Tab-separated table of C-alpha atoms and ligand atoms in Angstrom:
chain	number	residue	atom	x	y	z
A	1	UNK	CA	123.208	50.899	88.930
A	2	UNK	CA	126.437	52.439	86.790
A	3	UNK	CA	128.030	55.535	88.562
A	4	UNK	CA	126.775	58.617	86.386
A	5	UNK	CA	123.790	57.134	84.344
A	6	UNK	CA	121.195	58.804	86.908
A	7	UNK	CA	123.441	62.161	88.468
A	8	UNK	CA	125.733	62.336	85.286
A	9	UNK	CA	128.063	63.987	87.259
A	10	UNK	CA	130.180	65.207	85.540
A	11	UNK	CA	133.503	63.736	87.992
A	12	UNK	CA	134.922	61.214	89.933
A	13	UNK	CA	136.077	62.758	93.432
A	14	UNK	CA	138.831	61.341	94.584
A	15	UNK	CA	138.266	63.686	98.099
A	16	UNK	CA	137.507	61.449	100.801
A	17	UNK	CA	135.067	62.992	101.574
A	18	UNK	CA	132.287	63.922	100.409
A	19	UNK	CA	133.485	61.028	98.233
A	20	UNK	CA	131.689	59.451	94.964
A	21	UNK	CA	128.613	57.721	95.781
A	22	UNK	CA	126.570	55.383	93.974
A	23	UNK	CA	123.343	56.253	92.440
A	24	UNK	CA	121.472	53.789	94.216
A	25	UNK	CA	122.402	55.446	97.356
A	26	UNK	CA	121.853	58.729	95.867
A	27	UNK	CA	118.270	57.716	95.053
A	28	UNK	CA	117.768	56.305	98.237
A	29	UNK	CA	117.116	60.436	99.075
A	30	UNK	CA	113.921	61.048	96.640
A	31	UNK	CA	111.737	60.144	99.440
A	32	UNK	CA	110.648	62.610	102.310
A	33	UNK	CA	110.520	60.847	105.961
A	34	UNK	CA	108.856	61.553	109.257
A	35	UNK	CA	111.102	61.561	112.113
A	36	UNK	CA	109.098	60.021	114.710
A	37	UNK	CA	107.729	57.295	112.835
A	38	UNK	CA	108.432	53.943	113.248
A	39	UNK	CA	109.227	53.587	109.320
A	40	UNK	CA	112.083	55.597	110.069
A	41	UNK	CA	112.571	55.317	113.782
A	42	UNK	CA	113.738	51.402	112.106
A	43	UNK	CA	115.612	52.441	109.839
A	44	UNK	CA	118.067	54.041	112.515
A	45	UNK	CA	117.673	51.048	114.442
A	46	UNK	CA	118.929	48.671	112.044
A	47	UNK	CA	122.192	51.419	111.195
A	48	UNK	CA	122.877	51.789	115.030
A	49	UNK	CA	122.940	47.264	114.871
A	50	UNK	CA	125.114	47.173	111.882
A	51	UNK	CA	127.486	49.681	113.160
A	52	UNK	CA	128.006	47.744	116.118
A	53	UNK	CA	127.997	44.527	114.333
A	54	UNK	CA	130.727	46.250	111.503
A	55	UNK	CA	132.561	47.009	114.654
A	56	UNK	CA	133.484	43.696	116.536
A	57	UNK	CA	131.684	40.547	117.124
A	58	UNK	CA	131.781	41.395	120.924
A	59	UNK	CA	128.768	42.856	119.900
A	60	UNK	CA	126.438	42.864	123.810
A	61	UNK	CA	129.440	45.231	124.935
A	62	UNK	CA	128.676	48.436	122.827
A	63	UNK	CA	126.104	50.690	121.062
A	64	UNK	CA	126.047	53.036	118.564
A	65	UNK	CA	125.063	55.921	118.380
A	66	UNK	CA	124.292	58.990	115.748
A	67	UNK	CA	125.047	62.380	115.993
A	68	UNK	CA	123.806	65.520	113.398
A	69	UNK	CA	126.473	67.273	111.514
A	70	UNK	CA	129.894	66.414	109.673
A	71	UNK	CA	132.543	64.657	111.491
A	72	UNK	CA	134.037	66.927	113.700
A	73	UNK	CA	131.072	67.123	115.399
A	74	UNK	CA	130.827	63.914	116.743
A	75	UNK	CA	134.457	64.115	117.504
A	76	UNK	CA	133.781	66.959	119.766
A	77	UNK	CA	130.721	65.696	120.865
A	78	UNK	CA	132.923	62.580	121.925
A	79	UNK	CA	135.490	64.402	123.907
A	80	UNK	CA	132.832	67.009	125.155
A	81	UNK	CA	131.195	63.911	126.666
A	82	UNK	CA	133.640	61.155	127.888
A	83	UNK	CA	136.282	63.053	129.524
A	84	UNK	CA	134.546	64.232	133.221
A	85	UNK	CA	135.516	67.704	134.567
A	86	UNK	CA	138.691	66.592	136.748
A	87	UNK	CA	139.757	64.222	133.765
A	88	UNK	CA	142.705	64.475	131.710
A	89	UNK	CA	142.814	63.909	127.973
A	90	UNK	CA	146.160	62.574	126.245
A	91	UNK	CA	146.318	63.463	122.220
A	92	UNK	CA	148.571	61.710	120.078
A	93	UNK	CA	148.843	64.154	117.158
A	94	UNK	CA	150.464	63.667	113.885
A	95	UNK	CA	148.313	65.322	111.453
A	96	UNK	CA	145.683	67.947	111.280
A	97	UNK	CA	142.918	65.747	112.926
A	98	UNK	CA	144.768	65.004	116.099
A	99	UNK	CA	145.607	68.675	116.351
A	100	UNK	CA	141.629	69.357	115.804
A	101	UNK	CA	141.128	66.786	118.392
A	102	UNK	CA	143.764	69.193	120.800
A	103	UNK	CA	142.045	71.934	119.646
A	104	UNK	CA	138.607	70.745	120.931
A	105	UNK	CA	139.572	69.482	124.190
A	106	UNK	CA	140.862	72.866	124.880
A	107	UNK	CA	138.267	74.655	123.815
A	108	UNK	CA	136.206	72.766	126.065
A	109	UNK	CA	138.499	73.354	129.087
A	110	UNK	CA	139.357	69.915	128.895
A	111	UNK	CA	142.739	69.374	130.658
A	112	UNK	CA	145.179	68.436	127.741
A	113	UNK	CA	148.614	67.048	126.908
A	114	UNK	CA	149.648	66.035	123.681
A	115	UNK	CA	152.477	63.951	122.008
A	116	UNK	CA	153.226	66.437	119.098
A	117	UNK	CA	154.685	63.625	116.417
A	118	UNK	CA	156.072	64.124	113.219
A	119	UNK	CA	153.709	64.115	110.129
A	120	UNK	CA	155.891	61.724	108.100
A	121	UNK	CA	157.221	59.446	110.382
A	122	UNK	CA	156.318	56.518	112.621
A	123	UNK	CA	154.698	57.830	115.937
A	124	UNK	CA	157.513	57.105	119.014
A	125	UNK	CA	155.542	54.929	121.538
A	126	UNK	CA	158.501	55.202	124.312
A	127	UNK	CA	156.910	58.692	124.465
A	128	UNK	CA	153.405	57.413	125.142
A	129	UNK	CA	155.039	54.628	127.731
A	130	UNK	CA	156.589	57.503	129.473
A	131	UNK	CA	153.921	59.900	129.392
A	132	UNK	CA	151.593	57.823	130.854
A	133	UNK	CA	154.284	56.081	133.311
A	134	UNK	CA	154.622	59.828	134.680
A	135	UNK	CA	150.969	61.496	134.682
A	136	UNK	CA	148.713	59.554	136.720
A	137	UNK	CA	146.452	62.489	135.713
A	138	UNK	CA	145.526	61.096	132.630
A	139	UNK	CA	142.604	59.447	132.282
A	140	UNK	CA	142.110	59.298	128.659
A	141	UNK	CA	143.995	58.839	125.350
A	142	UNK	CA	142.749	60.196	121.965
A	143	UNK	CA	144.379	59.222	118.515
A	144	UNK	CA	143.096	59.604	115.167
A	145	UNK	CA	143.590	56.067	112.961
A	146	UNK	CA	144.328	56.725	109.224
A	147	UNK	CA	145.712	60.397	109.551
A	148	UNK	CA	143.977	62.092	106.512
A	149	UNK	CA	146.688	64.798	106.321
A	150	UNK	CA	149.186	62.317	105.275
A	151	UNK	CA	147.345	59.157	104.414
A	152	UNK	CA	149.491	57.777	107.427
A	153	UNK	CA	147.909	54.928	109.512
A	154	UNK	CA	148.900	55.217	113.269
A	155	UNK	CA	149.044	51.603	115.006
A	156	UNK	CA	146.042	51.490	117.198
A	157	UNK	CA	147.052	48.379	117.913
A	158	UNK	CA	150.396	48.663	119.559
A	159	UNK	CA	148.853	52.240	121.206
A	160	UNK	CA	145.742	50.525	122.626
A	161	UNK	CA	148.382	47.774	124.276
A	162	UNK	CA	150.401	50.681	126.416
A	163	UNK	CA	146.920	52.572	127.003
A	164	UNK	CA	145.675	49.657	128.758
A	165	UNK	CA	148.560	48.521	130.207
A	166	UNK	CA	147.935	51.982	132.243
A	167	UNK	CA	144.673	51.341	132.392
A	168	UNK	CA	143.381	54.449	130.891
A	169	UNK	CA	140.362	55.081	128.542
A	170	UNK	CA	141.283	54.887	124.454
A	171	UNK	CA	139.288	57.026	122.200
A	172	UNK	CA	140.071	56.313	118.571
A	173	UNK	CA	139.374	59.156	115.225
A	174	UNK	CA	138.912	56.695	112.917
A	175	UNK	CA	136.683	58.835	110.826
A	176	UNK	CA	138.606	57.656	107.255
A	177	UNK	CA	139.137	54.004	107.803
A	178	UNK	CA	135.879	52.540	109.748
A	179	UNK	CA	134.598	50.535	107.370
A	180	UNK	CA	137.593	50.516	104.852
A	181	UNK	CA	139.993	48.749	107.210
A	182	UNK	CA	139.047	45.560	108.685
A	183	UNK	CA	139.469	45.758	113.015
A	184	UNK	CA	137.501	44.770	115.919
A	185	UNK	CA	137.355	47.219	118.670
A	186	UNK	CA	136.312	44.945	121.395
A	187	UNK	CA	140.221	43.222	120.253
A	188	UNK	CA	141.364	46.431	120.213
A	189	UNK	CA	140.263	47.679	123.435
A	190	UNK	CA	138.822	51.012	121.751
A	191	UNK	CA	135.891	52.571	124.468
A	192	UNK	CA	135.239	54.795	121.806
A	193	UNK	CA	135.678	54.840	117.846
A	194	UNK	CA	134.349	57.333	115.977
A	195	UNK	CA	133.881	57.796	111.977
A	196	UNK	CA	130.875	59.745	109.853
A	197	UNK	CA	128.484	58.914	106.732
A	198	UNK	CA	130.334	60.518	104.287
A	199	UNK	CA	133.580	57.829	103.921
A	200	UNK	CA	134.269	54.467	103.758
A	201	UNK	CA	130.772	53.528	104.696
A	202	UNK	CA	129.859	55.702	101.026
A	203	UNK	CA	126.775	57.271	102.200
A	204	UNK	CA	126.573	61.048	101.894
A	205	UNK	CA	127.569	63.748	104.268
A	206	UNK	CA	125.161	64.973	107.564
A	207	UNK	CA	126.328	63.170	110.307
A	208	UNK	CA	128.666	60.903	112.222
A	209	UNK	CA	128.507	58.310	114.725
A	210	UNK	CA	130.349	56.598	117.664
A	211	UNK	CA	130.347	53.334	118.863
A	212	UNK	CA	130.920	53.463	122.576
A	213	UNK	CA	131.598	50.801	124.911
A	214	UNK	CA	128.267	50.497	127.003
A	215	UNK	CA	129.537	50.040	130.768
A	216	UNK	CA	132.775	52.742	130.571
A	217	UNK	CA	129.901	55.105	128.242
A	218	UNK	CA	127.385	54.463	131.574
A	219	UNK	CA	129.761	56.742	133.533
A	220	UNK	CA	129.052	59.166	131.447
A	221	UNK	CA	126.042	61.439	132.425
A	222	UNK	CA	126.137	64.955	133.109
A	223	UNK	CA	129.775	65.127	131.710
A	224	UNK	CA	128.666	67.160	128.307
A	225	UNK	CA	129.683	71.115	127.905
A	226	UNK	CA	127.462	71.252	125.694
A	227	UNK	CA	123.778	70.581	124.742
A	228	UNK	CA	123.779	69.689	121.259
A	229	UNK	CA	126.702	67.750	121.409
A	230	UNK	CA	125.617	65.862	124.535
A	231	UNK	CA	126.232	62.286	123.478
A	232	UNK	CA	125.103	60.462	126.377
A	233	UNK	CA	121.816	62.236	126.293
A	234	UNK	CA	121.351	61.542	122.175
A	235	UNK	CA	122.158	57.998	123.365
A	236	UNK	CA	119.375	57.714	126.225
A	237	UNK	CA	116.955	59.256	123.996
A	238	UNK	CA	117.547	56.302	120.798
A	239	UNK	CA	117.744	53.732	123.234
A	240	UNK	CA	114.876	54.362	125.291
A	241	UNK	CA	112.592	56.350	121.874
A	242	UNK	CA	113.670	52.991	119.215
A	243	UNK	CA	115.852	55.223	117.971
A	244	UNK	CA	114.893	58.747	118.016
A	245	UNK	CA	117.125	61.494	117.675
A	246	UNK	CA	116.671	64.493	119.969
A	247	UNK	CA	116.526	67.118	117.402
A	248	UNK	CA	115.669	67.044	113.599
A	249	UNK	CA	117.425	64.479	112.166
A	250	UNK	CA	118.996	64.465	108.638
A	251	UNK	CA	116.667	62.109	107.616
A	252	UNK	CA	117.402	61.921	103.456
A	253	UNK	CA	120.908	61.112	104.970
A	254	UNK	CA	119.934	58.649	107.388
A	255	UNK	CA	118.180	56.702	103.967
A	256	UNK	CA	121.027	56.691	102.059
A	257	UNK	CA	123.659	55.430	104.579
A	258	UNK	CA	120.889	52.663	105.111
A	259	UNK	CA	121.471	51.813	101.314
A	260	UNK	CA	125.389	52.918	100.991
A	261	UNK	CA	125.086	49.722	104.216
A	262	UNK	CA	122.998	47.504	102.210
A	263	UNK	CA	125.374	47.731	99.482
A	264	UNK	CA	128.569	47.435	102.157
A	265	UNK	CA	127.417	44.026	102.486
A	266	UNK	CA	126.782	43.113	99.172
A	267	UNK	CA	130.139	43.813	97.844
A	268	UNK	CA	130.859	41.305	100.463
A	269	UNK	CA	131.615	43.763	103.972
A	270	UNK	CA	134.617	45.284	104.916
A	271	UNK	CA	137.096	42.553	103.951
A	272	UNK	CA	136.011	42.902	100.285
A	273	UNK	CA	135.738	46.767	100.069
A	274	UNK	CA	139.535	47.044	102.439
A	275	UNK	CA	140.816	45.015	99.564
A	276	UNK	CA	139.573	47.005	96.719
A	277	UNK	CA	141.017	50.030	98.611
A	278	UNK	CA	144.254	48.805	98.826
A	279	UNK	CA	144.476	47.777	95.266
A	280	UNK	CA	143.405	50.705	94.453
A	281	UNK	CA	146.170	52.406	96.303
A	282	UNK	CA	148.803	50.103	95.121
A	283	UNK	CA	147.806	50.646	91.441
A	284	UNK	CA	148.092	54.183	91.897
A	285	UNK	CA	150.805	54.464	94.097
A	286	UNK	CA	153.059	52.183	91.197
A	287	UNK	CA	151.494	53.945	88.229
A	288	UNK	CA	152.405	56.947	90.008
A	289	UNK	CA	155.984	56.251	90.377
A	290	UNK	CA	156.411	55.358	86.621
A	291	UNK	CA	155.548	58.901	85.994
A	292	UNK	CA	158.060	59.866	88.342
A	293	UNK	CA	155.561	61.100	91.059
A	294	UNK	CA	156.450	59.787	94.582
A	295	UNK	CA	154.335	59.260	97.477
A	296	UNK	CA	155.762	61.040	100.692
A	297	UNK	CA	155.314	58.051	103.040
A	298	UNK	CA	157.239	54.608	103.166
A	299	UNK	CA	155.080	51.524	102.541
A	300	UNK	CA	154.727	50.376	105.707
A	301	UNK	CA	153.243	53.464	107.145
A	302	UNK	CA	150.892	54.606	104.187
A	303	UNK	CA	146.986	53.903	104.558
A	304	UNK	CA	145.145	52.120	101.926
A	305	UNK	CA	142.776	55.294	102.144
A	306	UNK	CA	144.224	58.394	100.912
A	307	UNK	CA	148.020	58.599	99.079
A	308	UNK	CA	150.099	62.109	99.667
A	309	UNK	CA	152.402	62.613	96.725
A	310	UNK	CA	155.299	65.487	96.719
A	311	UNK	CA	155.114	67.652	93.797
A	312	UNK	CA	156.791	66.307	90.396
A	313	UNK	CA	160.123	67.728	90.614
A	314	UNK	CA	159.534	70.419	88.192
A	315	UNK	CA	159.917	74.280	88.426
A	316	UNK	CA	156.900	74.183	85.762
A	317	UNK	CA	154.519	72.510	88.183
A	318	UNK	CA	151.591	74.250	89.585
A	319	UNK	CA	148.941	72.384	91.216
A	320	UNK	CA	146.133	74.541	90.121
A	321	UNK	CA	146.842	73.806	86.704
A	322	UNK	CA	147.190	70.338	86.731
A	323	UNK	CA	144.110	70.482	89.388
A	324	UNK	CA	141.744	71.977	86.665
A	325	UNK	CA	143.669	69.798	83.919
A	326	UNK	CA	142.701	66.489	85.542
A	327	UNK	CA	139.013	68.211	86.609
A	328	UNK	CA	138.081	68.645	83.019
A	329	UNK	CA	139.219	64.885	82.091
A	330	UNK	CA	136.829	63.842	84.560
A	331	UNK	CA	138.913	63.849	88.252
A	332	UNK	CA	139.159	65.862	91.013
A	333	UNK	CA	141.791	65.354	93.591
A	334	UNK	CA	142.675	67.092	96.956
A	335	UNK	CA	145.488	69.556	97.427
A	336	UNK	CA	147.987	68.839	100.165
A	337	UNK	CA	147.921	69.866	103.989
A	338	UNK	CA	151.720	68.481	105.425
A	339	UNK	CA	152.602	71.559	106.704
A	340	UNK	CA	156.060	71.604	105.719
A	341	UNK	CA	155.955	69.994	102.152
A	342	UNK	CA	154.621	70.607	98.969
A	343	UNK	CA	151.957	68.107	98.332
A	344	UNK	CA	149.031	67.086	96.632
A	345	UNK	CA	146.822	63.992	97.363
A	346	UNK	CA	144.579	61.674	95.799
A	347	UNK	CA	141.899	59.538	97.781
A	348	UNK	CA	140.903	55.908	96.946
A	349	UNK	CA	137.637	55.316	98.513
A	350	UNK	CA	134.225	55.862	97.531
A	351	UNK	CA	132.831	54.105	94.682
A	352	UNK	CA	136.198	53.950	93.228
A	353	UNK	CA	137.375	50.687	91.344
A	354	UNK	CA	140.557	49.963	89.624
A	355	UNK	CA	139.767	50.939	86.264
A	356	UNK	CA	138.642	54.509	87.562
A	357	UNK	CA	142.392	54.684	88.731
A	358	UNK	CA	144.032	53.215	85.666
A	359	UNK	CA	141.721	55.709	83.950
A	360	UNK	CA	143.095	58.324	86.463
A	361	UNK	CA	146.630	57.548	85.629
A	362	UNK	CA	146.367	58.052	82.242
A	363	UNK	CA	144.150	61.210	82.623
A	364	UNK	CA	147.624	61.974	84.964
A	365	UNK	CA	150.012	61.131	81.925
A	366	UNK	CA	148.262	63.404	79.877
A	367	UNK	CA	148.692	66.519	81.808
A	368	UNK	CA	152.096	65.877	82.997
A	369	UNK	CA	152.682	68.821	80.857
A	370	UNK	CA	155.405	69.373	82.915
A	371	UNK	CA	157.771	66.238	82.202
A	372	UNK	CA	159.564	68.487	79.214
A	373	UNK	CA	161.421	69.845	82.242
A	374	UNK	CA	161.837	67.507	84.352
A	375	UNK	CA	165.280	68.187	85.615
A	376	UNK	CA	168.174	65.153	86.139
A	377	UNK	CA	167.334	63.449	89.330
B	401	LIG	C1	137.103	63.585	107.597
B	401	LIG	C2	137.771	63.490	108.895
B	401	LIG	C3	137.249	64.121	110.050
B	401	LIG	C4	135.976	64.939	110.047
B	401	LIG	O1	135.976	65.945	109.137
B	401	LIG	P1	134.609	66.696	108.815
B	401	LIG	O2	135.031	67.661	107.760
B	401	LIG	O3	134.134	67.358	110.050
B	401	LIG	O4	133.626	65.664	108.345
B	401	LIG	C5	137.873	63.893	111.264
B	401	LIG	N1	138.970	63.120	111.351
B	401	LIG	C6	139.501	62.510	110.278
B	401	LIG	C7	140.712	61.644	110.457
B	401	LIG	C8	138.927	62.684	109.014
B	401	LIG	O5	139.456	62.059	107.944
């Protein structure tokens, strides 16, 4: 079905997330479900299987499971869980996520240490080699994957290779790219990935998920500070109920991440979708240039996910008006969070195709009502 002939809504967001969805999945909700019946007990069966099977092909090694609520909560409900009382947690931070991540673990208690990195640059993994060559402490290592502050996309790859080296556990916050950049965790070495409903999966927001490597997640019981958020226990409970959550489930949810999956595979699975992210990003990040807008990040560091852009270089410029300029011609877009820059940014996933950006752009051109003053570069 075309975006906007059932919801006419009235614009695209380009927020990931909540991020445009189609109206097929948004239909999938006009139907009430019981929680404890099979109907639905199968449906989260069959999401907990393709999660795995979206995540590697090494698929006998690891499980999914769901947890209620946005994102963050199953990011604390990861930490809360994995990292036992006399463990140590590691946080790579370069963005506002890995300093949520720092923020939960010591909320919890959690024994912390972080590698505070620089929002705009490439992430020094001498630090992380030394760090772990020096702490035999620490037991675990958090990063988050595409950095949604930035766009940035840290290189889980390189990371994973010195966290096992050391032979420590490697939790990943990959919250904005599963499903919108192609990996395979069992590769990877990730005991933990985690990402939610609401982003490149396209299903609407109410709750997230990990996918947990089965015999480190075993170790597991008993570690949780907290009920709700007690992963191992939500995880006994769906594998040993076919898939029943503890508590009320968000069961309209549930139905709609079943179809925004359905439809995953469809456009032809993650390859497909990655690639109509990244052209996506390329056509905006070069239309963006031509109007003299620049994207904070180099190339080789920027995410096909979500683009920062400075601010044109014009005293004229306020974001708010060229926010509600852009929201009446049909787009919203996200303001910026580097703390030391002035930014705005625009996100690229969703169901979001090129012509919605060329569209975009010239919704952009329109309101550049700043470009009078543009002053001499
Ligand atoms: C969206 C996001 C989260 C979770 O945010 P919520 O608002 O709790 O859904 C966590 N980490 C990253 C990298 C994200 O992009």
């Amino acid at each position: 079905m075309k975006q906007n002939d059932f919801t006419n809504n009235p614009y695209l967001l380009l927020t990931p997330g909540p991020l445009t969805t189609t109206d097929t999945v948004k239909l999938a909700m006009m139907k009430d479900w019981c929680t404890w019946d099979d109907d639905y007990n199968n449906i989260v069966q069959g999401i907990r299987k393709s999660l795995v099977q979206l995540a590697t092909k090494s698929v006998d090694q690891y499980s999914a499971v769901l947890m209620q609520g946005s994102g963050t909560f199953s990011v604390e409900s990861v930490i809360g869980t994995v990292v036992p009382r006399d463990g140590k947690l590691l946080v790579i931070a370069n963005g506002v996520y890995g300093s949520r991540i720092v923020k939960i673990a010591k909320t919890l208690g959690i024994n912390t240490v972080v590698i505070d990195s620089s929002e705009v640059e490439a992430i020094d993994l001498n630090r992380l080699t030394v760090q772990l060559e020096n702490d035999s402490e620490i037991t675990h290592v958090a990063i988050v994957h595409c950095e949604t502050t930035t766009g940035m996309l840290n290189p889980i790859e390189k990371v994973s290779e010195i966290v096992k080296r050391y032979n420590r556990v490697f939790i990943v916050d990959a919250m904005s790219s599963f499903g919108g950049v192609e990996l395979d965790i069992a590769d990877l070495n990730i005991d933990y990935i985690i990402s939610s409903a609401n982003k490149c999966i396209e299903g609407v927001p109410g709750f997230g998920f990990a996918i947990v490597k089965k015999d480190e997640f075993e170790k597991c019981k008993d570690n949780a500070r907290s009920v709700s958020l007690d992963l191992y226990d939500q995880w006994k409970t769906m594998e040993e109920q076919n898939g029943k959550w503890r508590f009320t489930s968000p069961t309209h949810v549930v139905r709609a991440f079943a179809q925004a999956l359905k439809e995953l595979e469809e456009e032809g699975g993650i390859k497909v979708r990655a690639s109509r992210y990244k052209n996506n990003q390329k056509v905006l990040s070069d239309g963006m240039k031509k109007l003299q807008i620049q994207p904070i990040l180099p190339e080789e560091l920027q995410s096909p996910i979500i683009t920062s852009f400075y601010y044109p270089n014009s005293e004229s410029f306020d974001f708010k008006v060229f926010y509600h300029k852009l929201k009446e011609k049909g787009f919203v877009i996200y303001p910026g969070k580097v703390s030391a820059l002035d930014t705005f940014r625009i996100g690229n996933i969703g169901d979001v195709h090129q012509k919605d950006i060329e569209d975009l752009l010239k919704a952009i051109e329109q309101s550049s009502y700043w470009l009078d003053t543009v002053s001499e570069k």
